[in-house]
């Protein structure tokens, strides 16, 4: 039941029921007044909180915009550049959003706060003033009426008439005030419905506009977001391969640390303890120094450095070496010592101590002492016990393997990524490179499954005494992948391929044509060009020296292989035009933003994950999956990716497992 209407006729009767109706109307307006005051207070708090949120968001955006990722190595891939730039993109997006929020807050003040406060003061404030006047007139009228009624009838007639006239005047005035007050009450009761709600509608329209603008910003951001998801997937995939190679190198160094000591034909370096003689009665002391010996100039640079003193680097002292003689233990009760005769200090002999026997021998060898030692090195082919050669037998094996793979397993999921059992792979390769067994037809033989053949082909390529793309051209192949436009990269790689020996180029051409065919079936086998680059990058290219810095270039090896696969027809068929580009010195400029966007746009996002494979089977076409779906599948499997992203063979006990976890990026914008 709502408020009862106040009839004008009741103003003349002024009944108790009429007064109750007026009180109900007044109570309702008081409640409205309190509501507006509370709403105004909450609105102020909302505006202040939003301002604080805006300040925090802007500070957060500024923090994002000012941070820069450092990278290991001398260059970044295009994917890494885009990831690095993403923080600036996020910062710009937040700043734009905050500008819209500030505009919204200004609109809220104008469209909600001021109109509500104006209605409260002008309308509800007027009612309160009218109520006081009405109550005053009521009290005045009924007081005069009581006086009139209490007047003695014995008064003179003129006095009585004058009193009647005064009360009648006051009655008319009171009734007019009553009419005005009733009219005002009901007017404001009706007015409040639109005067209060209309500003709220404007407020919500402002809110909706803000969120709509956020939606529009999100739509504009969507293209960049999807491209960045691909960049992240590519970088994650390359990280897994790089991490596996680094761990493998670390394991080899742990097993034979002396074979990986950093030696150089130019210099030798490491820690030595140098004996410093002091006048009696102090005797002598041994000071730890980091020493670098330049062999050709015979100069020894010594820097005082002690990890226990907070790692402060002292001054550098340089001396010229005349000779180096081992110090027997019967002459000095310390091991691993040798004497250095210093040219620029005639008559001065510097006694130093190496850290170990092996370290002592290496220092003696570097300085021309009496106990030289040789450096033991191993090659990958000897380590694996396989005598792989790039000869007719090897070429026959490559052709035989390619025909078998394309005939029997071109659509196998994870082709070249799912490894065969190690013992079977070794047996097949030993059989195929034996001249007496080169007539085995792998495409017709059921004795060897496809994953064993793919693993044997990769093992053969890795076991060559020199990688297929040669040590000599390694740095030249890597260089264009680190910068330049996509066109200049292709041209540089094209020129370099034609510098390879004829046999190497022939085998590489056969392999790239085959891998291009594999990539054409990527909807079935999930092996995109980028995935094949991850697998074959370190197989076809590797530096002569195993170092972490060299492994950091693994991602650029992948890019070179991707270029070879995508443009194999041009690269291996056409003769390069040397006048267009010099492969020895490509222009190392970053690709334009537009070229990166177009390149990223043309690549689907694919993740090799058993959960995602189930989705693929359900929808029928893997390329239609959204970036969010594929990333979700990938993120769930990150913890089990370490071995599957590596190009090395998986352990024999895991090799037959069909659900090999790990994420494969589908595309790269790095061409």
XYZ file of C-alpha atoms in Angstrom:
671
model
C 0.000 0.000 0.000
C 1.458 3.312 -1.092
C 1.006 6.778 0.325
C -2.544 8.105 0.385
C -3.349 11.113 -1.734
C -3.838 14.435 0.035
C -7.123 15.942 -1.100
C -7.334 19.741 -1.167
C -10.767 19.611 0.454
C -9.169 17.990 3.503
C -7.100 21.122 4.002
C -10.305 22.835 5.181
C -11.334 20.021 7.492
C -7.799 19.454 8.840
C -8.885 16.130 10.309
C -6.628 13.818 12.376
C -6.582 11.358 9.468
C -5.435 14.200 7.196
C -2.629 15.024 9.610
C -1.531 11.357 9.645
C -1.393 11.380 5.865
C 0.807 14.492 5.946
C 3.136 12.855 8.504
C 3.482 9.796 6.272
C 4.389 12.024 3.318
C 6.916 13.935 5.414
C 8.474 10.709 6.736
C 8.878 9.445 3.186
C 10.640 12.633 2.115
C 12.891 12.479 5.193
C 13.833 8.930 4.208
C 14.563 10.116 0.682
C 16.733 12.890 2.076
C 18.727 10.435 4.203
C 19.069 8.100 1.242
C 20.462 10.840 -1.001
C 22.876 11.999 1.722
C 24.120 8.428 2.213
C 24.320 7.874 -1.528
C 26.265 11.092 -1.941
C 28.683 10.030 0.783
C 29.145 6.585 -0.788
C 29.546 8.196 -4.188
C 32.343 10.388 -2.856
C 34.014 7.299 -1.401
C 33.588 5.518 -4.741
C 35.188 8.414 -6.603
C 38.092 8.595 -4.138
C 38.593 4.820 -4.259
C 38.511 4.911 -8.045
C 41.073 7.706 -8.041
C 43.302 5.582 -5.807
C 42.757 2.620 -8.119
C 43.657 4.814 -11.071
C 46.853 5.970 -9.370
C 47.780 2.364 -8.555
C 47.014 1.262 -12.113
C 49.114 4.080 -13.547
C 51.990 3.244 -11.234
C 51.675 -0.396 -12.237
C 51.630 0.622 -15.908
C 54.672 2.820 -15.402
C 56.515 -0.068 -13.741
C 55.663 -2.305 -16.698
C 56.758 0.295 -19.208
C 60.106 0.963 -17.561
C 61.214 -2.670 -17.236
C 63.340 -4.294 -19.940
C 64.231 -7.990 -20.168
C 67.895 -8.779 -20.547
C 68.815 -11.721 -22.746
C 71.663 -14.199 -22.947
C 73.780 -14.004 -26.086
C 74.276 -11.331 -28.702
C 70.843 -11.216 -30.340
C 67.150 -11.983 -29.838
C 64.663 -13.766 -32.067
C 61.651 -11.859 -33.365
C 59.510 -13.802 -30.885
C 61.713 -12.647 -28.022
C 61.620 -9.053 -29.266
C 57.833 -9.122 -29.285
C 57.774 -10.644 -25.789
C 60.135 -7.916 -24.572
C 57.953 -5.234 -26.156
C 54.829 -6.780 -24.629
C 55.384 -5.021 -21.304
C 55.296 -1.665 -23.104
C 52.117 -2.801 -24.886
C 50.528 -3.775 -21.563
C 51.602 -0.439 -20.082
C 50.059 1.476 -22.979
C 46.838 -0.530 -22.698
C 46.513 0.212 -18.969
C 47.235 3.914 -19.449
C 44.571 4.124 -22.141
C 42.132 2.324 -19.865
C 42.884 4.703 -17.009
C 42.265 7.723 -19.230
C 38.805 6.331 -19.927
C 38.278 5.708 -16.211
C 39.218 9.290 -15.337
C 36.749 10.534 -17.923
C 34.099 8.278 -16.389
C 34.783 9.695 -12.901
C 34.427 13.258 -14.143
C 31.126 12.312 -15.781
C 29.894 10.661 -12.578
C 30.486 13.863 -10.625
C 28.564 15.923 -13.194
C 25.790 13.464 -13.993
C 25.111 11.847 -10.591
C 26.603 13.646 -7.639
C 25.722 17.258 -8.461
C 22.123 16.592 -9.646
C 21.321 14.488 -6.544
C 22.764 17.068 -4.187
C 20.923 19.836 -6.036
C 17.608 17.961 -5.718
C 18.223 17.335 -2.015
C 19.013 20.957 -1.242
C 16.562 22.720 -3.532
C 13.552 20.418 -3.366
C 13.780 18.492 -0.113
C 15.262 21.561 1.591
C 12.298 23.628 0.397
C 9.873 21.074 1.818
C 11.534 21.266 5.216
C 11.187 25.079 5.169
C 7.567 24.756 4.072
C 6.891 22.276 6.874
C 8.209 24.672 9.501
C 6.082 27.476 8.109
C 3.022 25.206 7.976
C 3.543 24.086 11.548
C 4.014 27.712 12.634
C 0.822 28.793 10.877
C -1.016 25.833 12.379
C 0.084 26.752 15.879
C -0.717 30.425 15.287
C -4.190 29.728 13.841
C -5.300 27.244 16.507
C -3.898 29.513 19.237
C -5.940 32.474 17.920
C -8.975 30.252 17.564
C -8.742 29.154 21.207
C -8.452 32.793 22.309
C -11.505 33.688 20.276
C -13.519 30.838 21.699
C -12.466 31.751 25.227
C -13.498 35.421 24.737
C -16.418 36.503 26.932
C -19.740 36.957 25.205
C -20.268 40.059 27.276
C -17.651 41.853 25.229
C -18.886 44.681 23.099
C -20.066 43.762 19.685
C -17.363 45.729 17.851
C -14.694 43.874 19.792
C -16.276 40.533 19.019
C -16.577 41.363 15.338
C -12.964 42.513 15.191
C -11.792 39.281 16.851
C -13.940 37.217 14.460
C -12.465 39.103 11.530
C -8.861 38.494 12.701
C -9.407 34.774 13.214
C -11.126 34.494 9.830
C -8.160 36.151 8.188
C -5.792 33.779 9.973
C -7.990 30.817 9.001
C -7.831 31.798 5.336
C -4.075 32.269 5.548
C -3.665 28.911 7.302
C -5.818 27.129 4.733
C -3.890 28.715 1.879
C -0.614 27.578 3.504
C -2.123 24.130 3.954
C -3.089 23.969 0.301
C 0.359 25.120 -0.806
C 2.080 22.680 1.530
C -0.025 19.718 0.417
C 0.562 20.595 -3.206
C 4.315 20.878 -2.597
C 4.439 17.570 -0.742
C 2.744 15.637 -3.509
C 4.699 17.465 -6.215
C 8.043 16.457 -4.712
C 6.837 12.915 -4.081
C 6.282 12.648 -7.820
C 9.336 14.686 -8.811
C 11.751 12.480 -6.830
C 11.015 9.514 -9.089
C 12.700 11.084 -12.075
C 14.902 13.668 -10.369
C 16.688 10.859 -8.454
C 16.549 8.060 -10.996
C 17.561 10.083 -14.052
C 21.054 10.884 -12.640
C 21.448 7.218 -11.740
C 20.567 6.252 -15.268
C 23.205 8.676 -16.518
C 25.648 7.154 -14.012
C 25.049 3.657 -15.282
C 25.214 4.822 -18.864
C 28.626 6.303 -18.044
C 29.664 2.988 -16.470
C 28.440 1.042 -19.466
C 30.267 3.406 -21.788
C 33.481 2.848 -19.825
C 33.131 -0.927 -19.963
C 32.197 -0.768 -23.611
C 35.325 1.236 -24.297
C 37.240 -1.413 -22.355
C 35.623 -4.022 -24.581
C 36.664 -2.072 -27.673
C 40.203 -1.825 -26.311
C 40.139 -5.577 -25.694
C 39.030 -6.156 -29.300
C 41.873 -3.994 -30.555
C 44.202 -5.869 -28.207
C 42.981 -9.291 -29.340
C 45.164 -9.431 -32.459
C 48.241 -8.534 -30.451
C 47.269 -10.998 -27.713
C 47.003 -13.910 -30.144
C 50.267 -12.991 -31.816
C 51.939 -12.775 -28.406
C 50.562 -16.189 -27.459
C 52.284 -17.615 -30.521
C 55.512 -15.783 -29.607
C 55.353 -17.242 -26.104
C 54.664 -20.760 -27.400
C 57.578 -20.531 -29.833
C 59.887 -19.242 -27.109
C 58.747 -21.918 -24.654
C 59.337 -24.647 -27.219
C 62.826 -23.347 -27.984
C 63.511 -22.991 -24.265
C 62.730 -26.673 -23.709
C 65.183 -27.705 -26.424
C 67.839 -25.309 -25.146
C 67.381 -26.433 -21.542
C 67.807 -30.075 -22.535
C 71.024 -29.270 -24.416
C 72.373 -27.250 -21.475
C 71.639 -30.081 -19.048
C 73.312 -32.564 -21.403
C 76.408 -30.342 -21.602
C 76.419 -29.966 -17.823
C 76.278 -33.769 -17.425
C 79.176 -34.266 -19.833
C 81.231 -31.648 -18.007
C 80.451 -33.297 -14.658
C 81.631 -36.652 -16.036
C 84.880 -35.328 -17.591
C 85.550 -31.819 -16.238
C 89.200 -31.765 -17.348
C 88.174 -32.149 -20.981
C 86.072 -28.987 -20.893
C 88.531 -26.679 -19.166
C 88.395 -23.324 -20.950
C 91.632 -23.399 -22.913
C 92.522 -21.110 -25.780
C 95.467 -20.893 -28.205
C 95.691 -17.203 -27.295
C 95.447 -17.179 -23.512
C 94.909 -19.244 -20.385
C 93.219 -18.133 -17.191
C 92.224 -19.236 -13.730
C 92.954 -18.785 -10.029
C 96.496 -18.993 -8.613
C 97.824 -18.425 -5.114
C 100.813 -16.050 -5.322
C 103.474 -16.100 -2.618
C 104.235 -12.638 -1.289
C 107.389 -12.394 0.793
C 107.481 -9.982 3.721
C 110.370 -8.769 5.836
C 111.119 -10.646 9.114
C 109.520 -11.512 11.377
C 106.314 -11.635 9.257
C 107.514 -14.325 6.808
C 105.442 -14.861 3.665
C 101.748 -15.041 2.798
C 99.750 -16.555 -0.058
C 97.307 -14.263 -1.856
C 94.556 -15.580 -4.124
C 94.583 -13.918 -7.544
C 92.733 -14.411 -10.797
C 95.409 -14.691 -13.468
C 95.271 -14.416 -17.263
C 98.321 -15.462 -19.269
C 98.627 -14.080 -22.831
C 100.747 -16.734 -24.549
C 102.141 -14.798 -27.500
C 103.266 -11.804 -25.427
C 104.074 -13.942 -22.354
C 102.317 -11.426 -20.124
C 100.642 -12.546 -16.910
C 97.832 -10.300 -15.636
C 96.947 -10.800 -11.953
C 93.874 -9.404 -10.189
C 93.487 -9.745 -6.430
C 90.087 -11.233 -5.681
C 88.771 -13.088 -2.650
C 85.178 -14.295 -2.499
C 85.195 -14.091 1.306
C 85.850 -10.345 1.307
C 82.579 -9.491 -0.371
C 83.901 -10.086 -3.886
C 85.708 -6.765 -4.245
C 88.118 -6.634 -7.185
C 91.572 -5.282 -6.408
C 94.146 -3.679 -8.656
C 95.549 -5.475 -11.698
C 99.259 -6.247 -11.802
C 100.984 -7.334 -15.030
C 104.369 -9.040 -15.388
C 106.307 -10.447 -18.362
C 107.291 -14.103 -18.079
C 110.800 -15.285 -18.912
C 110.536 -18.933 -17.857
C 108.418 -21.334 -15.841
C 109.900 -24.088 -13.655
C 108.077 -26.669 -11.555
C 108.659 -26.293 -7.824
C 109.423 -29.661 -6.148
C 107.774 -30.351 -2.814
C 111.143 -30.973 -1.173
C 111.978 -27.315 -1.798
C 108.612 -25.992 -0.683
C 106.187 -27.831 1.511
C 103.219 -27.087 -0.737
C 101.890 -29.015 -3.729
C 101.151 -27.836 -7.284
C 103.716 -25.008 -7.172
C 105.964 -23.531 -9.878
C 108.405 -20.651 -10.112
C 108.053 -17.832 -12.616
C 111.138 -15.912 -13.698
C 110.009 -12.336 -14.382
C 111.676 -10.331 -17.188
C 110.734 -6.881 -15.918
C 111.999 -7.749 -12.430
C 115.574 -9.072 -12.889
C 116.499 -11.551 -10.220
C 112.906 -11.837 -9.012
C 111.258 -15.252 -8.938
C 107.515 -15.401 -8.395
C 106.290 -18.583 -6.725
C 102.668 -19.508 -7.463
C 100.432 -22.423 -6.560
C 97.780 -24.005 -8.795
C 94.514 -25.358 -7.451
C 95.044 -29.025 -8.399
C 97.357 -31.406 -10.192
C 95.407 -31.120 -13.451
C 95.319 -27.328 -13.093
C 99.081 -27.356 -12.455
C 99.731 -29.312 -15.652
C 97.580 -26.984 -17.749
C 99.335 -23.873 -16.407
C 102.735 -25.481 -17.035
C 101.709 -26.357 -20.589
C 100.384 -22.840 -21.281
C 103.541 -21.181 -19.913
C 105.984 -23.535 -21.635
C 107.014 -25.433 -18.512
C 108.541 -28.889 -18.424
C 105.348 -30.884 -18.056
C 103.103 -30.237 -21.053
C 99.868 -32.158 -21.336
C 97.532 -32.838 -24.198
C 93.934 -31.859 -24.411
C 91.596 -34.807 -24.687
C 88.589 -34.255 -26.857
C 85.800 -36.474 -28.024
C 83.518 -36.278 -31.005
C 79.880 -37.147 -30.979
C 80.365 -39.945 -33.482
C 83.051 -41.677 -31.398
C 81.017 -41.156 -28.269
C 78.114 -42.976 -29.842
C 80.286 -45.652 -31.341
C 78.944 -45.121 -34.880
C 81.125 -44.660 -37.917
C 78.764 -42.443 -39.908
C 80.098 -40.926 -43.119
C 78.606 -38.680 -45.783
C 79.177 -41.197 -48.588
C 77.078 -43.214 -51.041
C 76.067 -45.605 -48.277
C 74.881 -42.715 -46.137
C 73.018 -41.113 -49.068
C 71.278 -44.426 -49.782
C 70.236 -44.711 -46.152
C 68.808 -41.160 -46.149
C 66.784 -41.819 -49.324
C 65.597 -45.207 -48.044
C 64.497 -43.674 -44.727
C 62.648 -40.762 -46.351
C 60.729 -43.071 -48.709
C 59.763 -45.333 -45.796
C 58.619 -42.450 -43.584
C 56.539 -40.808 -46.324
C 55.034 -44.159 -47.317
C 54.229 -45.544 -43.898
C 54.047 -42.751 -41.334
C 53.650 -39.266 -42.818
C 50.507 -38.712 -40.670
C 51.850 -40.153 -37.399
C 51.351 -37.686 -34.554
C 54.625 -36.337 -33.188
C 56.600 -37.630 -36.165
C 60.330 -37.068 -35.460
C 59.374 -35.984 -31.928
C 58.399 -39.404 -30.544
C 61.649 -41.392 -30.345
C 62.251 -45.066 -30.848
C 63.861 -47.538 -28.430
C 67.564 -46.675 -28.235
C 68.852 -50.217 -28.733
C 66.671 -50.768 -31.821
C 67.730 -47.406 -33.274
C 71.422 -48.276 -32.833
C 70.864 -51.702 -34.393
C 69.048 -50.302 -37.442
C 71.690 -47.649 -38.087
C 74.523 -50.157 -37.749
C 72.709 -52.441 -40.171
C 72.002 -49.750 -42.761
C 75.511 -48.277 -42.948
C 77.015 -51.755 -43.413
C 77.655 -52.222 -47.155
C 76.333 -55.785 -47.025
C 72.945 -54.647 -45.821
C 72.293 -51.584 -47.930
C 69.570 -53.263 -49.952
C 67.089 -53.419 -47.049
C 63.828 -51.792 -48.139
C 62.561 -49.974 -45.081
C 59.309 -48.982 -46.780
C 58.330 -52.641 -47.137
C 59.949 -54.084 -43.997
C 57.709 -54.571 -40.971
C 60.724 -55.257 -38.745
C 61.299 -51.549 -38.194
C 58.564 -49.169 -37.031
C 58.418 -45.560 -38.200
C 59.658 -43.985 -34.966
C 62.734 -46.232 -35.050
C 63.456 -45.117 -38.637
C 63.025 -41.405 -37.824
C 65.264 -41.735 -34.763
C 67.909 -43.616 -36.789
C 67.884 -40.900 -39.476
C 68.382 -38.182 -36.858
C 71.115 -40.225 -35.153
C 72.930 -40.696 -38.462
C 72.885 -36.936 -39.139
C 74.091 -36.146 -35.612
C 76.843 -38.766 -35.783
C 78.562 -37.351 -38.867
C 82.143 -36.215 -38.123
C 81.018 -32.721 -39.158
C 77.414 -31.464 -39.146
C 75.652 -31.350 -42.484
C 75.822 -27.547 -42.590
C 79.542 -27.612 -41.559
C 81.427 -25.990 -38.727
C 82.971 -23.437 -41.062
C 79.656 -21.893 -42.110
C 77.968 -22.160 -38.706
C 78.418 -18.530 -37.667
C 77.498 -17.282 -41.136
C 74.219 -19.241 -41.075
C 73.382 -17.997 -37.564
C 74.152 -14.340 -38.329
C 71.204 -13.521 -40.671
C 68.763 -15.250 -38.298
C 69.623 -12.657 -35.645
C 68.319 -9.656 -37.572
C 67.318 -8.200 -40.892
C 64.087 -8.389 -42.820
C 62.528 -11.746 -43.746
C 63.598 -11.225 -47.360
C 67.226 -10.525 -46.449
C 67.333 -13.612 -44.246
C 66.096 -15.851 -47.028
C 68.582 -14.351 -49.465
C 71.480 -14.780 -47.025
C 70.619 -18.417 -46.273
C 70.151 -19.050 -50.007
C 73.682 -17.817 -50.726
C 75.202 -19.790 -47.861
C 73.580 -23.081 -48.893
C 75.376 -22.821 -52.213
C 78.672 -22.497 -50.354
C 78.197 -25.975 -48.870
C 80.079 -28.962 -50.356
C 78.084 -30.662 -53.090
C 77.291 -33.814 -51.066
C 76.178 -31.788 -48.080
C 73.922 -29.630 -50.245
C 72.447 -32.696 -51.969
C 71.562 -34.468 -48.709
C 70.296 -31.224 -47.144
C 68.056 -30.589 -50.166
C 66.572 -34.101 -49.983
C 65.921 -33.683 -46.283
C 64.319 -30.217 -46.601
C 61.995 -31.376 -49.368
C 60.974 -34.277 -47.140
C 60.422 -32.039 -44.094
C 58.327 -29.649 -46.178
C 56.147 -32.635 -47.082
C 55.906 -33.558 -43.391
C 54.845 -29.993 -42.546
C 52.122 -30.120 -45.224
C 50.495 -32.906 -43.165
C 50.793 -30.977 -39.882
C 47.037 -31.098 -39.234
C 47.445 -34.838 -38.787
C 51.001 -35.230 -37.459
C 51.127 -31.858 -35.584
C 54.651 -31.287 -36.896
C 54.579 -27.720 -38.188
C 57.567 -25.959 -39.721
C 58.453 -24.456 -36.349
C 58.237 -27.840 -34.620
C 60.531 -29.400 -37.223
C 62.935 -26.505 -36.739
C 63.132 -27.329 -33.027
C 63.914 -30.974 -33.805
C 66.394 -30.515 -36.665
C 68.108 -27.230 -35.685
C 70.761 -28.831 -33.451
C 70.850 -31.944 -35.667
C 71.967 -30.121 -38.817
C 73.913 -27.261 -37.223
C 76.177 -27.148 -34.210
C 79.240 -25.168 -33.163
C 82.624 -26.828 -32.966
C 82.928 -25.978 -29.269
C 80.353 -27.024 -26.660
C 79.577 -23.989 -24.516
C 76.484 -22.528 -22.870
C 76.855 -19.443 -25.069
C 76.741 -21.665 -28.159
C 73.647 -23.465 -26.846
C 71.922 -20.088 -26.432
C 72.116 -19.822 -30.233
C 69.969 -22.949 -30.544
C 66.868 -20.827 -31.194
C 68.595 -19.233 -34.205
C 69.505 -22.677 -35.548
C 65.776 -23.461 -35.462
C 65.013 -20.301 -37.432
C 67.554 -21.188 -40.142
C 66.026 -24.658 -40.532
C 62.543 -23.131 -40.738
C 63.724 -20.895 -43.581
C 65.222 -23.899 -45.383
C 61.967 -25.859 -45.077
C 59.628 -23.048 -46.099
C 61.732 -21.947 -49.092
C 63.392 -25.230 -50.066
C 62.269 -25.045 -53.714
C 63.873 -21.650 -54.295
C 66.970 -22.279 -52.169
C 67.925 -25.676 -53.622
C 66.743 -25.111 -57.195
C 67.660 -21.525 -58.102
C 71.146 -20.102 -58.211
C 71.428 -17.210 -55.735
C 71.894 -13.663 -56.987
C 74.987 -12.582 -55.081
C 74.494 -8.943 -56.080
C 71.335 -8.637 -53.988
C 72.741 -9.625 -50.633
C 75.989 -10.488 -48.994
C 75.505 -13.452 -46.652
C 78.711 -12.603 -44.835
C 77.358 -9.301 -43.624
C 73.560 -9.066 -43.414
C 71.894 -5.924 -42.216
C 71.114 -6.552 -38.562
C 68.052 -4.372 -38.267
C 64.913 -5.477 -36.536
C 61.912 -6.284 -38.757
C 59.237 -3.643 -38.881
C 56.254 -3.929 -36.569
C 53.960 -4.419 -39.527
C 56.040 -7.259 -40.973
C 56.089 -8.979 -37.607
C 52.317 -8.670 -37.277
C 51.711 -10.082 -40.737
C 54.115 -12.925 -40.155
C 52.551 -13.829 -36.815
C 49.078 -13.519 -38.255
C 49.724 -16.220 -40.837
C 50.650 -18.902 -38.311
C 48.253 -21.051 -36.278
C 48.893 -21.716 -32.613
C 49.428 -25.442 -32.034
C 50.383 -27.340 -28.919
C 51.467 -30.973 -28.922
C 49.678 -32.282 -25.868
C 47.539 -35.422 -25.366
C 44.690 -33.397 -23.813
C 44.632 -31.075 -26.787
C 44.716 -34.055 -29.145
C 41.407 -35.200 -27.651
C 39.947 -31.776 -28.438
C 41.316 -32.018 -31.945
C 39.625 -35.348 -32.533
C 36.370 -33.855 -31.296
C 36.437 -30.819 -33.585
C 38.101 -32.472 -36.562
C 40.463 -29.608 -37.381
C 43.240 -28.585 -35.029
C 43.755 -25.239 -36.709
C 40.320 -24.071 -35.560
C 41.224 -24.237 -31.867
C 41.361 -20.892 -30.128
C 44.596 -19.597 -28.683
C 43.148 -19.776 -25.170
C 42.264 -23.471 -25.542
C 45.656 -24.431 -26.828
C 47.508 -22.398 -24.236
C 45.484 -23.977 -21.460
C 46.511 -27.410 -22.655
C 50.097 -26.320 -22.842
C 50.273 -24.753 -19.429
C 48.942 -27.893 -17.804
C 51.799 -29.897 -19.241
C 54.690 -27.516 -18.640
C 55.972 -29.487 -15.687
C 56.494 -32.604 -17.817
C 58.030 -31.033 -20.897
C 61.735 -31.155 -20.147
C 62.743 -34.228 -22.139
C 60.230 -34.161 -24.970
C 61.375 -30.808 -26.321
C 64.932 -32.025 -26.647
C 66.320 -33.346 -29.887
C 68.256 -36.043 -28.049
C 66.810 -39.566 -27.931
C 64.443 -40.334 -25.058
C 65.359 -43.100 -22.595
C 64.627 -46.581 -23.887
C 62.134 -47.341 -21.145
C 60.017 -44.306 -22.176
C 60.481 -44.382 -25.905
C 57.428 -46.514 -26.693
C 55.011 -44.388 -24.703
C 52.595 -42.800 -27.204
C 51.601 -39.816 -25.082
C 54.871 -37.949 -25.090
C 54.255 -34.727 -23.188
C 55.677 -31.384 -24.180
C 54.538 -28.353 -26.077
C 55.282 -27.646 -29.674
C 54.850 -24.155 -30.953
C 53.144 -23.995 -34.266
C 54.691 -21.010 -35.876
C 57.357 -18.423 -35.748
C 57.444 -14.881 -36.922
C 61.202 -15.054 -37.084
C 61.606 -15.441 -40.760
